[in-house]
GROMACS .gro file of C-alpha atoms in nm:
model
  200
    1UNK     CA    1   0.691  -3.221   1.684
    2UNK     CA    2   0.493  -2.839   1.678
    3UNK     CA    3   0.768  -2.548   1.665
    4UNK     CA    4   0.724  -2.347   1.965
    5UNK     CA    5   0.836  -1.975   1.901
    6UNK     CA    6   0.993  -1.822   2.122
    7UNK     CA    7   0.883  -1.527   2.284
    8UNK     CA    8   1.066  -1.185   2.190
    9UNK     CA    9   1.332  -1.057   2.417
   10UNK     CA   10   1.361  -0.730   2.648
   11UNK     CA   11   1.589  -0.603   2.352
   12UNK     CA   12   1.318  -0.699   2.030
   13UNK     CA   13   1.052  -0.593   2.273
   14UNK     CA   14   1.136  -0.258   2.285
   15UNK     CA   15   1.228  -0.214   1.916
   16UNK     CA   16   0.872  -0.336   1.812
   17UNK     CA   17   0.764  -0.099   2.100
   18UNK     CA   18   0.895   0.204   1.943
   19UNK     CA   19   0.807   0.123   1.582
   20UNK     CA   20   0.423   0.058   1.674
   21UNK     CA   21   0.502   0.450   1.886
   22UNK     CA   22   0.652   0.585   1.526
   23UNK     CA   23   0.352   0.395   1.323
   24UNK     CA   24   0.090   0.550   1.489
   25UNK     CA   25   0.250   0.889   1.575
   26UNK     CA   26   0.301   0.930   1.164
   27UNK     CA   27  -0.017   0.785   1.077
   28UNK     CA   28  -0.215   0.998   1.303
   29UNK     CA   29  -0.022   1.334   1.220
   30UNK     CA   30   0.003   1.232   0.806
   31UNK     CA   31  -0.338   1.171   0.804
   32UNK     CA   32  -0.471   1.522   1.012
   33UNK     CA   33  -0.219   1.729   0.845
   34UNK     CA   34  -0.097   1.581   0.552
   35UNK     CA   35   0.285   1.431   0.481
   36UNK     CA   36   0.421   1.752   0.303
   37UNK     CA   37   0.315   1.964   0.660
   38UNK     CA   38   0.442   1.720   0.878
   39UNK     CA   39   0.806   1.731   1.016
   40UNK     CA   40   0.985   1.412   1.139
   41UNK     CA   41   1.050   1.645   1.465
   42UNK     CA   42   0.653   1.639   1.526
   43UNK     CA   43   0.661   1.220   1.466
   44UNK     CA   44   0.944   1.180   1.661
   45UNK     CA   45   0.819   1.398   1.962
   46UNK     CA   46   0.465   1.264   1.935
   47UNK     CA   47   0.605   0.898   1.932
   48UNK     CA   48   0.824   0.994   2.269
   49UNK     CA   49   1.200   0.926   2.113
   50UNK     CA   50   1.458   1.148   1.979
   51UNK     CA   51   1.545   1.228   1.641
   52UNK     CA   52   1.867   0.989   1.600
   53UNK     CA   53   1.622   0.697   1.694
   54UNK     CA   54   1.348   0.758   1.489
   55UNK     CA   55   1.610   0.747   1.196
   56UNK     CA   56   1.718   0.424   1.281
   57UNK     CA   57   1.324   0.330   1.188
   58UNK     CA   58   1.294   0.563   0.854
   59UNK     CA   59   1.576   0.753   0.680
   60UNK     CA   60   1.337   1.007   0.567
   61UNK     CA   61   0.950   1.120   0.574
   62UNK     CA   62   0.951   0.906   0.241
   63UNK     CA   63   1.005   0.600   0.437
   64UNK     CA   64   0.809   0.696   0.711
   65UNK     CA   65   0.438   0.739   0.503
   66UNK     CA   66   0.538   0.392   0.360
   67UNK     CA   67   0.594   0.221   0.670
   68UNK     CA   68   0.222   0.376   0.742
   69UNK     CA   69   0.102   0.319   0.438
   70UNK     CA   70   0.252  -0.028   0.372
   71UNK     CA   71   0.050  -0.167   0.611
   72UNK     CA   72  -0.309  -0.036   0.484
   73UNK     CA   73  -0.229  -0.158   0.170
   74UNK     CA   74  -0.182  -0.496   0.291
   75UNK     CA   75  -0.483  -0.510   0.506
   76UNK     CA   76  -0.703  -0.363   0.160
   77UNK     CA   77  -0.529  -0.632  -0.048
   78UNK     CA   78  -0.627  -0.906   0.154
   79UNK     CA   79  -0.985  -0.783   0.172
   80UNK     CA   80  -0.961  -0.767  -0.199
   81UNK     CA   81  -0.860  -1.100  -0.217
   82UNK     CA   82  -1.124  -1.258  -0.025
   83UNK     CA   83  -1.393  -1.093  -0.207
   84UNK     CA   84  -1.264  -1.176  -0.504
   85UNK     CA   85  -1.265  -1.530  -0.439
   86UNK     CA   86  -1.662  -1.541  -0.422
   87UNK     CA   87  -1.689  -1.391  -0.756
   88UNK     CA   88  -1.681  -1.597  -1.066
   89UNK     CA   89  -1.692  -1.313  -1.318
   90UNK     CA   90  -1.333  -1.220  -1.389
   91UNK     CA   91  -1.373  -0.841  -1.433
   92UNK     CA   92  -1.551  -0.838  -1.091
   93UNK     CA   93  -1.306  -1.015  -0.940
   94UNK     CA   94  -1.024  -0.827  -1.099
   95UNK     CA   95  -1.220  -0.515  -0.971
   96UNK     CA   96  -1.325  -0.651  -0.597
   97UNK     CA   97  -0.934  -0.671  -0.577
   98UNK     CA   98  -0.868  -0.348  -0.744
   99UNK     CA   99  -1.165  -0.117  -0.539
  100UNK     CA  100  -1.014  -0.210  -0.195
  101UNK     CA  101  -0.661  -0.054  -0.267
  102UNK     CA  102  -0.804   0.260  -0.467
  103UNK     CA  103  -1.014   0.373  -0.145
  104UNK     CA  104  -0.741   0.286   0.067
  105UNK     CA  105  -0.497   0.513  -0.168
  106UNK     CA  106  -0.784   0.771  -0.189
  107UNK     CA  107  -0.854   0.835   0.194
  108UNK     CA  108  -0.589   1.117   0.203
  109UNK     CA  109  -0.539   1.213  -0.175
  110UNK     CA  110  -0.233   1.404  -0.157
  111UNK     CA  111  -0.058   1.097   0.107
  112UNK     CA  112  -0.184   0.834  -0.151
  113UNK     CA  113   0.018   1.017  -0.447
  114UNK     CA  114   0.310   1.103  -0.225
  115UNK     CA  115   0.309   0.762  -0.161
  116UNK     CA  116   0.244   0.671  -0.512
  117UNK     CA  117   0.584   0.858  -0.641
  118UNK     CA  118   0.815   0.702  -0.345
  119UNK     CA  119   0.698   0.382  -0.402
  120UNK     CA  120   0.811   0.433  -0.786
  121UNK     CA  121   1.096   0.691  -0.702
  122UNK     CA  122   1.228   0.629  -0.368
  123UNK     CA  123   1.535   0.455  -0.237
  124UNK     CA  124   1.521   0.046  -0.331
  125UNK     CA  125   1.758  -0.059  -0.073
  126UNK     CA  126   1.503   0.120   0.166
  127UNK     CA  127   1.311  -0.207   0.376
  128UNK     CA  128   0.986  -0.017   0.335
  129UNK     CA  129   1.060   0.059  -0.024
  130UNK     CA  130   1.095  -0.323  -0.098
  131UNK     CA  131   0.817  -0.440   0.155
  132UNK     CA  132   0.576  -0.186  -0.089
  133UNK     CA  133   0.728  -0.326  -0.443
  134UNK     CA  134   0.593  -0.663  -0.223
  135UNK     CA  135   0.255  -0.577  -0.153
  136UNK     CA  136   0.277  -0.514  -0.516
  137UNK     CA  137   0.390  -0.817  -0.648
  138UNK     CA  138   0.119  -0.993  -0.438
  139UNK     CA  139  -0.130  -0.714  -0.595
  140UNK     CA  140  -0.003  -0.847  -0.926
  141UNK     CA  141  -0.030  -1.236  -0.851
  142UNK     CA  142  -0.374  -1.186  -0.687
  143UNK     CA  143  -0.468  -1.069  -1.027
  144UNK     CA  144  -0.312  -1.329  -1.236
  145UNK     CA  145  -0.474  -1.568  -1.062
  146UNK     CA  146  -0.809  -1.441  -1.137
  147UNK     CA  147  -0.696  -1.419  -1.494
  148UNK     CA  148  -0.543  -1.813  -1.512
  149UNK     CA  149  -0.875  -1.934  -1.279
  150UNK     CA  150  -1.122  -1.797  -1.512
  151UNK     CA  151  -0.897  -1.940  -1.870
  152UNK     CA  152  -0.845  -1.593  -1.992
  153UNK     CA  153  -0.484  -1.611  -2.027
  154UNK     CA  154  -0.213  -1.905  -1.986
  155UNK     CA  155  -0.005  -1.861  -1.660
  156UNK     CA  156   0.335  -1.646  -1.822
  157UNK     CA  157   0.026  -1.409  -2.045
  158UNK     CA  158  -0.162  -1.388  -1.694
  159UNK     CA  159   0.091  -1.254  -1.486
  160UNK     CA  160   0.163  -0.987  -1.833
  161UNK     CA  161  -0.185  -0.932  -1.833
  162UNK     CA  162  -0.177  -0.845  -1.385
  163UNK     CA  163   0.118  -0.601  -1.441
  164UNK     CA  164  -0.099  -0.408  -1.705
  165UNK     CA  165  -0.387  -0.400  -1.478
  166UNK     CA  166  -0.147  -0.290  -1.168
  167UNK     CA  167   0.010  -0.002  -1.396
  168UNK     CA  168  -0.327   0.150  -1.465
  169UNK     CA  169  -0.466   0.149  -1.117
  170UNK     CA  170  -0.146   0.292  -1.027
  171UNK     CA  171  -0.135   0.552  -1.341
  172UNK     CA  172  -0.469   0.651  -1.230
  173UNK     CA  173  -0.438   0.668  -0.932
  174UNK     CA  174  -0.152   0.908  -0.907
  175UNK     CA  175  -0.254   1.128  -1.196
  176UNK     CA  176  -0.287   1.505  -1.158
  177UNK     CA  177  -0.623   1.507  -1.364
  178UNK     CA  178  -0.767   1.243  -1.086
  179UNK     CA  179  -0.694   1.445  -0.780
  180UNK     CA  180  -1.050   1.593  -0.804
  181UNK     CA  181  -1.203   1.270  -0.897
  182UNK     CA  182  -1.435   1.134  -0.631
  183UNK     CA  183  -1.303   0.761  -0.572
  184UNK     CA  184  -1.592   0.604  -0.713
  185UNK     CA  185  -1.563   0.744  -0.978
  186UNK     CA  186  -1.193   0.644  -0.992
  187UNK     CA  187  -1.264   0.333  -0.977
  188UNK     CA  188  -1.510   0.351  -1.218
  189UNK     CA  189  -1.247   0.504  -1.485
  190UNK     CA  190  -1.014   0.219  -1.390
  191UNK     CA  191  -1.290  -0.045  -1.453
  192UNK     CA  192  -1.360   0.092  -1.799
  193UNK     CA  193  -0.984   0.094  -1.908
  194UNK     CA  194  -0.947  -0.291  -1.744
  195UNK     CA  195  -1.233  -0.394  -1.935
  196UNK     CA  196  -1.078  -0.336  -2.222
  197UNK     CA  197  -0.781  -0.593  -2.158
  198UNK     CA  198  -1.001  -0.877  -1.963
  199UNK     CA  199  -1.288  -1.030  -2.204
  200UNK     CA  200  -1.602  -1.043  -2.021
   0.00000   0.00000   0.00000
């Protein structure tokens, strides 16, 4: 017998209410300003709550630009994925999942490296810390997947292999001396350092 879920309470209601109010308020202000000129006063009194309750949401401005950006990354990882999975050349594939998340990093440079260092430096015990070392992991078995599919690695050198390719697009990403870079040709750096690691 199906499992009906049941619909969310007054109570859950609300809370998912106000987070979708603090998601958008931060995205939109992050992205027209930037997260170093925003204050959490301006999210809170854009998303229509007081200060107390949008900590209850995000400790800190840290936690608030993941919570944003969490949830693009997701969104460019599974487009990643699905192109990926209609291209039998592994270094395409590799890069179909790769391109997605650089442009998504890259539409507000300075956000993408902010959020580059919290994801790396911030607060573990944080839920959108962990939820981004998630998206992540998935980044990182995406890519191992490609690698086992296409025999370029057995399954415990494949996920190795992933975790290499994840610390350069990140390295790259969030490097000083790429801040002027135009994205594609980001992207095109990171293909040329990936290439060296996956055999054509």
């Amino acid at each position: 017998m199906p499992v009906v879920s049941q619909p969310l309470g007054r109570r859950e209601r609300n809370k998912q209410q106000k987070l979708d109010r603090i998601t958008a308020a931060a995205s939109e202000l992050f992205a027209e300003y930037g997260v170093e000129d925003v204050t959490t006063q301006q999210i809170a009194d854009k998303a229509d709550i007081g200060t107390g309750t949008l900590f209850l949401y995000a400790k800190t401005k840290g936690e608030l630009l993941l919570l944003v950006q969490n949830a693009h990354y997701a969104e460019a990882l599974e487009r990643g994925r699905a192109d990926a999975e209609t291209i039998q050349d592994a270094l395409g594939a590799v890069m179909a999942v790769v391109r997605p998340i650089v442009e998504c990093n890259r539409t507000q440079i300075d956000n993408g490296r902010f959020y580059l260092r919290e994801m790396v430096f911030g607060d573990p015990t944080e839920p959108q810390h962990s939820a981004a070392l998630s998206i992540v992991g998935q980044t990182e078995e995406a890519i191992a997947a490609i690698l086992d599919r296409e025999k370029l690695a057995g399954a415990d050198d494949a996920a190795t292999a992933a975790r290499i390719v994840s610390a350069i697009m990140f390295v790259s990403m969030a490097a000083s001396v790429n801040a002027g870079l135009e994205t594609e040709a980001l992207v095109q750096d990171i293909r040329t350092q990936i290439s060296l690691l996956i055999s054509r």
